[in-house]
CSV table of C-alpha atoms in Angstrom, one decimal:
chain,number,residue,atom,x,y,z
Q,29,MET,CA,1.4,8.9,-33.7
Q,30,SER,CA,1.6,8.7,-29.3
Q,31,THR,CA,-0.6,7.6,-28.1
Q,32,LYS,CA,-0.6,8.8,-24.5
Q,33,GLY,CA,-2.3,11.9,-23.1
Q,34,ALA,CA,-1.7,15.1,-22.4
Q,35,ILE,CA,-0.5,14.7,-19.3
Q,36,SER,CA,2.2,12.0,-20.2
Q,37,ASN,CA,3.2,14.2,-23.0
Q,38,PHE,CA,3.7,16.8,-20.6
Q,39,ILE,CA,6.2,15.1,-18.3
Q,40,GLU,CA,7.8,13.7,-21.4
Q,41,LYS,CA,8.6,17.1,-23.1
Q,42,TYR,CA,9.4,18.9,-19.4
Q,43,TYR,CA,10.7,16.7,-17.2
Q,44,LEU,CA,13.9,16.0,-18.3
Q,45,HIS,CA,16.7,16.4,-15.7
Q,46,PHE,CA,17.0,15.7,-12.1
Q,47,ASN,CA,14.8,13.9,-9.8
Q,48,ALA,CA,11.7,15.2,-13.4
Q,49,ALA,CA,13.9,13.5,-15.4
Q,50,ALA,CA,14.2,9.9,-13.2
Q,51,LEU,CA,10.6,10.0,-12.9
Q,52,VAL,CA,10.2,9.8,-16.4
Q,53,ASP,CA,12.8,7.2,-16.4
Q,54,ALA,CA,11.1,4.8,-13.9
Q,55,ALA,CA,7.5,5.5,-15.7
Q,56,LYS,CA,9.6,3.9,-18.8
Q,57,GLY,CA,10.7,1.2,-17.2
Q,58,TYR,CA,7.7,0.3,-15.2
Q,59,GLU,CA,6.1,0.2,-18.7
Q,60,ASP,CA,8.8,-2.0,-20.3
Q,61,GLN,CA,9.1,-4.4,-17.2
Q,62,LEU,CA,4.6,-4.9,-18.2
Q,63,ASN,CA,5.5,-5.0,-21.7
Q,64,SER,CA,7.9,-8.0,-21.6
Q,65,GLY,CA,5.8,-10.2,-19.7
Q,66,ALA,CA,6.9,-8.9,-16.1
Q,67,LYS,CA,4.9,-8.6,-13.5
Q,68,MET,CA,4.7,-5.4,-10.4
Q,69,LEU,CA,4.4,-5.5,-6.7
Q,70,VAL,CA,3.6,-2.0,-5.5
Q,71,SER,CA,4.6,-1.5,-1.6
Q,72,LEU,CA,2.6,1.9,-0.3
Q,73,ALA,CA,3.8,2.9,2.7
Q,74,GLY,CA,3.2,6.6,4.7
Q,75,ALA,CA,-0.3,7.8,4.6
Q,76,MET,CA,-1.0,6.2,0.8
Q,77,SER,CA,-4.4,6.2,1.4
Q,78,THR,CA,-4.9,9.4,3.6
Q,79,ALA,CA,-3.8,10.9,0.5
Q,80,GLU,CA,-6.4,9.7,-1.3
Q,81,LEU,CA,-4.1,7.6,-3.9
Q,82,GLY,CA,-7.2,5.1,-4.9
Q,83,LYS,CA,-8.2,8.1,-7.1
Q,84,ILE,CA,-5.5,6.8,-9.4
Q,85,PHE,CA,-4.2,3.6,-7.4
Q,86,ALA,CA,-7.4,1.7,-8.3
Q,87,GLU,CA,-7.5,2.7,-12.0
Q,88,MET,CA,-3.6,0.6,-12.0
Q,89,ILE,CA,-5.5,-2.1,-10.5
Q,90,ARG,CA,-8.1,-2.3,-12.5
Q,91,LYS,CA,-6.3,-2.2,-15.8
Q,92,ASP,CA,-4.0,-4.9,-14.6
Q,93,LYS,CA,-0.4,-2.4,-14.6
Q,94,VAL,CA,0.1,-4.3,-11.3
Q,95,GLN,CA,-0.4,-7.6,-10.2
Q,96,ILE,CA,0.9,-7.5,-6.5
Q,97,ILE,CA,0.5,-5.2,-3.1
Q,98,SER,CA,2.8,-5.2,-0.6
Q,99,CYS,CA,1.3,-2.4,2.4
Q,100,THR,CA,0.8,-1.1,6.3
Q,101,GLY,CA,-1.8,-1.6,7.9
Q,102,ALA,CA,-2.7,1.8,8.1
Q,103,ASN,CA,-3.0,2.5,4.2
Q,104,LEU,CA,-5.4,-1.1,4.3
Q,105,GLU,CA,-7.7,0.7,6.8
Q,106,GLU,CA,-7.8,4.1,5.8
Q,107,ASP,CA,-8.8,3.7,1.4
Q,108,ILE,CA,-12.0,2.0,3.5
Q,109,MET,CA,-12.5,4.9,5.8
Q,110,ASN,CA,-12.1,7.1,2.9
Q,111,LEU,CA,-14.6,5.8,1.7
Q,112,VAL,CA,-16.9,5.3,4.6
Q,113,ALA,CA,-16.2,8.7,6.2
Q,114,HIS,CA,-15.2,11.2,3.5
Q,115,SER,CA,-17.8,14.0,4.4
Q,116,HIS,CA,-16.4,13.8,8.1
Q,117,TYR,CA,-12.1,13.8,7.2
Q,118,GLU,CA,-11.2,18.1,8.3
Q,119,ARG,CA,-8.3,19.6,6.0
Q,120,VAL,CA,-6.2,21.7,8.6
Q,121,PRO,CA,-3.7,23.8,5.9
Q,122,ASN,CA,-1.7,25.5,8.8
Q,123,TYR,CA,-1.1,22.3,10.9
Q,124,ARG,CA,2.3,23.5,11.4
Q,125,ASP,CA,1.4,26.4,13.5
Q,126,LEU,CA,-1.3,24.8,16.3
Q,127,THR,CA,0.3,24.8,19.6
Q,128,PRO,CA,0.2,20.9,22.5
Q,129,GLN,CA,-3.7,23.1,23.5
Q,130,GLU,CA,-5.1,22.5,19.7
Q,131,GLU,CA,-4.2,18.7,18.7
Q,132,TRP,CA,-5.5,18.2,21.7
Q,133,ASP,CA,-8.9,20.2,20.7
Q,134,LEU,CA,-8.9,17.9,18.3
Q,135,LEU,CA,-8.7,14.5,20.2
Q,136,GLU,CA,-11.6,15.8,22.1
Q,137,ARG,CA,-13.4,16.6,19.3
Q,138,GLY,CA,-11.8,12.8,17.5
Q,139,LEU,CA,-10.4,14.2,15.0
Q,140,ASN,CA,-6.4,11.8,14.2
Q,141,ARG,CA,-4.4,13.6,13.1
Q,142,VAL,CA,-2.2,13.4,10.2
Q,143,THR,CA,-0.7,16.4,8.4
Q,144,ASP,CA,-3.0,18.3,7.1
Q,145,THR,CA,-5.8,15.9,7.8
Q,146,CYS,CA,-8.1,14.5,9.8
Q,147,ILE,CA,-9.8,11.1,10.5
Q,148,PRO,CA,-12.4,11.0,12.4
Q,149,GLU,CA,-12.5,8.5,14.8
Q,150,GLU,CA,-16.3,8.2,14.9
Q,151,GLU,CA,-17.4,8.0,12.0
Q,152,ALA,CA,-14.3,5.8,9.9
Q,153,PHE,CA,-12.8,3.8,12.7
Q,154,ARG,CA,-15.9,2.8,14.8
Q,155,ARG,CA,-18.0,2.0,11.7
Q,156,LEU,CA,-15.6,-0.2,10.4
Q,157,GLN,CA,-15.1,-2.2,14.0
Q,158,LYS,CA,-19.2,-2.6,14.3
Q,159,HIS,CA,-18.9,-5.0,11.1
Q,160,ILE,CA,-15.4,-6.4,11.3
Q,161,VAL,CA,-15.5,-7.5,14.5
Q,162,LYS,CA,-18.7,-10.2,13.6
Q,163,ILE,CA,-16.4,-11.2,10.5
Q,164,TRP,CA,-14.2,-12.1,13.0
Q,165,LYS,CA,-15.8,-13.4,15.4
Q,166,ASP,CA,-17.9,-15.6,12.1
Q,167,ALA,CA,-14.9,-17.0,11.0
Q,168,GLU,CA,-13.6,-18.1,14.5
Q,169,ALA,CA,-16.6,-20.1,15.5
Q,170,LYS,CA,-16.5,-21.7,11.8
Q,171,GLY,CA,-12.5,-22.3,12.7
Q,172,GLU,CA,-11.6,-20.0,9.8
Q,173,ARG,CA,-9.1,-18.3,9.4
Q,174,TYR,CA,-8.0,-15.5,7.3
Q,175,PHE,CA,-5.1,-13.4,6.6
Q,176,PRO,CA,-5.5,-9.3,7.1
Q,177,HIS,CA,-6.8,-8.3,3.9
Q,178,GLU,CA,-8.9,-11.0,3.4
Q,179,PHE,CA,-11.1,-10.4,6.8
Q,180,MET,CA,-11.5,-6.5,4.9
Q,181,TYR,CA,-11.9,-8.1,1.7
Q,182,LYS,CA,-14.5,-10.1,2.7
Q,183,LEU,CA,-16.3,-6.7,4.5
Q,184,LEU,CA,-16.2,-5.2,0.5
Q,185,LEU,CA,-17.7,-7.4,-0.8
Q,186,SER,CA,-20.6,-8.5,1.8
Q,187,GLY,CA,-21.9,-5.3,0.6
Q,188,VAL,CA,-22.4,-4.1,4.8
Q,189,LEU,CA,-20.7,-0.9,4.0
Q,190,GLU,CA,-23.1,0.2,1.1
Q,191,GLU,CA,-25.4,3.0,3.2
Q,192,TYR,CA,-21.7,4.6,4.9
Q,193,TYR,CA,-20.1,5.5,1.3
Q,194,GLU,CA,-19.4,9.0,0.5
Q,195,ILE,CA,-17.0,8.6,-1.7
Q,196,ASP,CA,-17.2,6.8,-5.2
Q,197,ILE,CA,-16.8,3.5,-5.3
Q,198,LYS,CA,-14.2,3.5,-8.2
Q,199,ASP,CA,-12.1,5.8,-6.2
Q,200,SER,CA,-11.3,2.9,-3.6
Q,201,TRP,CA,-8.6,0.7,-4.7
Q,202,MET,CA,-9.2,-1.7,-1.5
Q,203,TYR,CA,-12.6,-2.0,-3.5
Q,204,ALA,CA,-10.6,-2.3,-7.5
Q,205,ALA,CA,-8.3,-5.0,-5.5
Q,206,ALA,CA,-11.0,-6.9,-3.2
Q,207,GLU,CA,-12.7,-7.6,-6.6
Q,208,LYS,CA,-9.7,-8.8,-8.6
Q,209,ASN,CA,-9.1,-10.9,-4.9
Q,210,LEU,CA,-5.7,-8.9,-5.7
Q,211,PRO,CA,-3.0,-10.9,-3.1
Q,212,ILE,CA,-1.6,-8.2,-1.4
Q,213,ILE,CA,0.8,-9.0,2.0
Q,214,VAL,CA,0.6,-6.3,4.9
Q,215,PRO,CA,4.0,-6.8,7.1
Q,216,GLY,CA,2.9,-5.6,10.8
Q,217,TRP,CA,-1.2,-5.3,11.2
Q,218,GLU,CA,-1.1,-5.8,14.5
Q,219,ASP,CA,0.7,-1.9,14.4
Q,220,SER,CA,-2.6,-0.4,12.4
Q,221,THR,CA,-6.1,0.3,14.3
Q,222,MET,CA,-7.9,-2.3,13.4
Q,223,GLY,CA,-4.7,-4.2,14.6
Q,224,ASN,CA,-5.4,-2.5,18.2
Q,225,ILE,CA,-8.9,-3.3,18.3
Q,226,PHE,CA,-8.2,-6.9,17.1
Q,227,ALA,CA,-6.1,-7.2,20.2
Q,228,SER,CA,-8.1,-5.9,22.4
Q,229,TYR,CA,-11.0,-8.4,22.2
Q,230,VAL,CA,-7.9,-11.1,22.3
Q,231,LEU,CA,-7.2,-9.8,25.5
Q,232,LYS,CA,-10.7,-9.9,26.6
Q,233,GLY,CA,-11.0,-12.9,25.7
Q,234,GLU,CA,-13.4,-12.8,22.8
Q,235,LEU,CA,-11.7,-13.6,20.3
Q,236,LYS,CA,-8.4,-16.2,19.7
Q,237,ALA,CA,-5.3,-14.6,18.0
Q,238,SER,CA,-4.7,-17.2,16.0
Q,239,THR,CA,-8.3,-16.4,14.2
Q,240,MET,CA,-6.2,-14.3,12.1
Q,241,LYS,CA,-3.2,-15.1,10.0
Q,242,SER,CA,0.4,-14.2,10.9
Q,243,GLY,CA,3.0,-12.1,9.3
Q,244,ILE,CA,4.9,-15.7,9.3
Q,245,GLU,CA,2.4,-16.8,7.7
Q,246,TYR,CA,2.2,-13.2,4.8
Q,247,MET,CA,5.6,-14.6,4.6
Q,248,THR,CA,5.7,-18.1,3.2
Q,249,PHE,CA,2.6,-16.8,1.7
Q,250,LEU,CA,4.8,-14.1,-1.0
Q,251,ALA,CA,7.7,-17.3,-0.8
Q,252,ASP,CA,5.1,-19.5,-2.6
Q,253,TRP,CA,3.7,-16.5,-5.0
Q,254,TYR,CA,7.3,-15.3,-6.4
Q,255,THR,CA,8.3,-18.3,-6.8
Q,256,ASN,CA,5.7,-19.1,-8.6
Q,257,ASN,CA,4.7,-15.3,-11.1
Q,258,SER,CA,8.4,-15.2,-11.5
Q,259,LYS,CA,9.2,-16.5,-15.3
Q,260,ASN,CA,9.5,-13.8,-16.8
Q,261,GLY,CA,10.5,-11.2,-13.9
Q,262,ILE,CA,8.9,-9.4,-11.0
Q,263,GLY,CA,9.5,-5.8,-11.0
Q,264,PHE,CA,9.4,-4.0,-6.9
Q,265,PHE,CA,8.0,-0.1,-7.1
Q,266,GLN,CA,8.1,1.1,-3.5
Q,267,ILE,CA,6.4,4.2,-2.5
Q,268,GLY,CA,8.1,5.0,-0.1
Q,269,GLY,CA,10.5,3.1,3.0
Q,270,GLY,CA,9.6,1.2,6.1
Q,271,ILE,CA,7.8,-2.5,6.7
Q,272,ALA,CA,5.8,-2.0,4.0
Q,273,GLY,CA,8.7,-2.4,1.5
Q,274,ASP,CA,11.5,-3.9,3.4
Q,275,PHE,CA,9.5,-7.0,4.3
Q,276,PRO,CA,8.6,-8.1,0.4
Q,277,ILE,CA,11.6,-7.3,-1.0
Q,278,CYS,CA,13.6,-10.1,1.8
Q,279,VAL,CA,11.7,-12.0,-0.2
Q,280,VAL,CA,13.9,-12.8,-2.6
Q,281,PRO,CA,17.8,-13.4,-0.1
Q,282,MET,CA,15.5,-15.7,1.5
Q,283,LEU,CA,14.5,-18.1,-1.1
Q,284,TYR,CA,17.6,-17.8,-2.6
Q,285,GLN,CA,20.5,-17.8,0.7
Q,286,ASP,CA,18.0,-19.4,3.3
Q,287,MET,CA,15.7,-22.1,1.7
Q,288,GLU,CA,19.0,-22.7,-0.8
Q,289,ARG,CA,16.8,-22.1,-4.3
Q,290,THR,CA,19.9,-20.8,-5.7
Q,291,ASP,CA,17.2,-20.4,-9.0
Q,292,THR,CA,14.8,-18.0,-8.1
Q,293,PRO,CA,15.6,-14.7,-10.3
Q,294,PHE,CA,16.5,-11.1,-9.0
Q,295,TRP,CA,13.8,-8.6,-8.4
Q,296,SER,CA,13.7,-7.4,-12.6
Q,297,TYR,CA,13.1,-3.8,-12.3
Q,298,PHE,CA,13.3,-1.5,-8.7
Q,299,CYS,CA,11.9,2.5,-8.3
Q,300,GLN,CA,11.5,4.0,-5.1
Q,301,ILE,CA,10.2,7.4,-4.1
Q,302,SER,CA,11.2,8.4,-1.4
Q,303,ASP,CA,12.0,11.8,0.7
Q,304,SER,CA,14.0,10.3,2.5
Q,305,THR,CA,18.1,11.4,2.5
Q,306,THR,CA,20.8,8.9,2.6
Q,307,SER,CA,22.0,9.2,6.3
Q,308,TYR,CA,24.3,6.4,9.0
Q,309,GLY,CA,21.6,3.4,9.2
Q,310,SER,CA,18.3,4.3,7.1
Q,311,TYR,CA,17.7,1.8,5.4
Q,312,SER,CA,14.5,4.3,3.7
Q,313,GLY,CA,17.3,6.4,2.7
Q,314,ALA,CA,19.9,3.7,1.8
Q,315,VAL,CA,20.3,3.8,-2.9
Q,316,PRO,CA,19.1,1.1,-4.3
Q,317,ASN,CA,22.7,-0.9,-4.3
Q,318,GLU,CA,22.7,-1.1,-1.7
Q,319,LYS,CA,20.2,-3.7,-2.2
Q,320,ILE,CA,22.6,-6.0,-3.9
Q,321,THR,CA,24.6,-6.9,-1.5
Q,322,TRP,CA,21.9,-8.1,0.9
Q,323,GLY,CA,21.1,-10.3,-2.7
Q,324,LYS,CA,18.1,-8.3,-3.7
Q,325,LEU,CA,18.8,-6.4,-6.2
Q,326,ASP,CA,20.7,-8.1,-9.4
Q,327,ILE,CA,24.0,-5.7,-10.8
Q,328,ASN,CA,22.5,-5.0,-13.6
Q,329,THR,CA,18.3,-4.4,-12.1
Q,330,PRO,CA,17.6,-1.6,-13.7
Q,331,LYS,CA,17.7,1.0,-10.4
Q,332,PHE,CA,15.5,4.4,-9.8
Q,333,ILE,CA,15.4,6.7,-7.1
Q,334,ILE,CA,12.6,10.0,-6.8
Q,335,GLU,CA,13.4,11.8,-4.5
Q,336,SER,CA,10.8,13.5,-3.7
Q,337,ASP,CA,7.0,14.0,-2.1
Q,338,ALA,CA,5.1,10.1,-3.0
Q,339,THR,CA,1.7,11.8,-3.3
Q,340,ILE,CA,3.2,14.3,-5.9
Q,341,VAL,CA,5.4,11.1,-7.7
Q,342,ALA,CA,3.0,8.5,-7.9
Q,343,PRO,CA,0.0,9.9,-9.5
Q,344,LEU,CA,2.4,11.3,-12.6
Q,345,ILE,CA,3.6,7.6,-13.3
Q,346,PHE,CA,0.5,5.8,-12.7
Q,347,ALA,CA,-0.7,8.9,-14.9
Q,348,TYR,CA,1.8,7.8,-18.0
Q,349,LEU,CA,0.6,4.2,-17.7
Q,350,LEU,CA,-2.2,4.8,-17.9
Q,351,ASP,CA,-1.8,6.7,-21.6
Q,352,MET,CA,-3.1,9.4,-19.9
């Protein structure tokens, strides 16, 4: 008798062709990886945190369905912003109809729009800034250096944000990750609100750039982690495209080609959810087989691509993996 729940049974019964079938195949492939003792990297691009993927992704983390994360600086911070300012967010269902003046009016109200959702600057950005700057400065005063995600873990685990919580803490994937001290790679962290704020303090002479560990250090950290954890394989589950996916996947050819460690195993599974179409020069829309030519995937690596909206697809795959 199946141990799967209603959602899993529904997609197995009705998701039989095209992208729907690819979704089921990818979910089963992910499950097979974990059952064989492999580990899984999940990469988050786009605005997954603002889409509140944390409601189910946090449970994936708690249930050991993901062993390492690669995400943009925006996803790193926006999960925490949602935690502390949720009631101040505004949804704009008719965003396609907004005039330039109406967009300007949102800015004047301190609302930064992400498609149909506006993030409140004062309650979200500034609330975090007040506390994270103190943590940055305290570390520098002690001569300590950390990665961006490590500073965020310190912020969450210190308890200073508890007075602001506006959602159930179990729905924050960053809090779930902090509790496990899960490794996170944040390539291009500078391209985020907190990254911009950190740069402003460097410009003002109040912080040193070196207090924040760099992208090169993230790559060397990932290289060591991959080397130490790839005995039974490491899979790659990519939500969206961009730097959150391309940066970590490159650790394999770097180890194999540049370090000349020819016993480095390829990624043992690959799945990408993306609505980017294959076009000239596109990375996000490139078919998985292209990655064979770059030494990222093997000929026999299970490969899946689901050409759909990740906010629809990812929760369904996660639900399957959680036996929902």
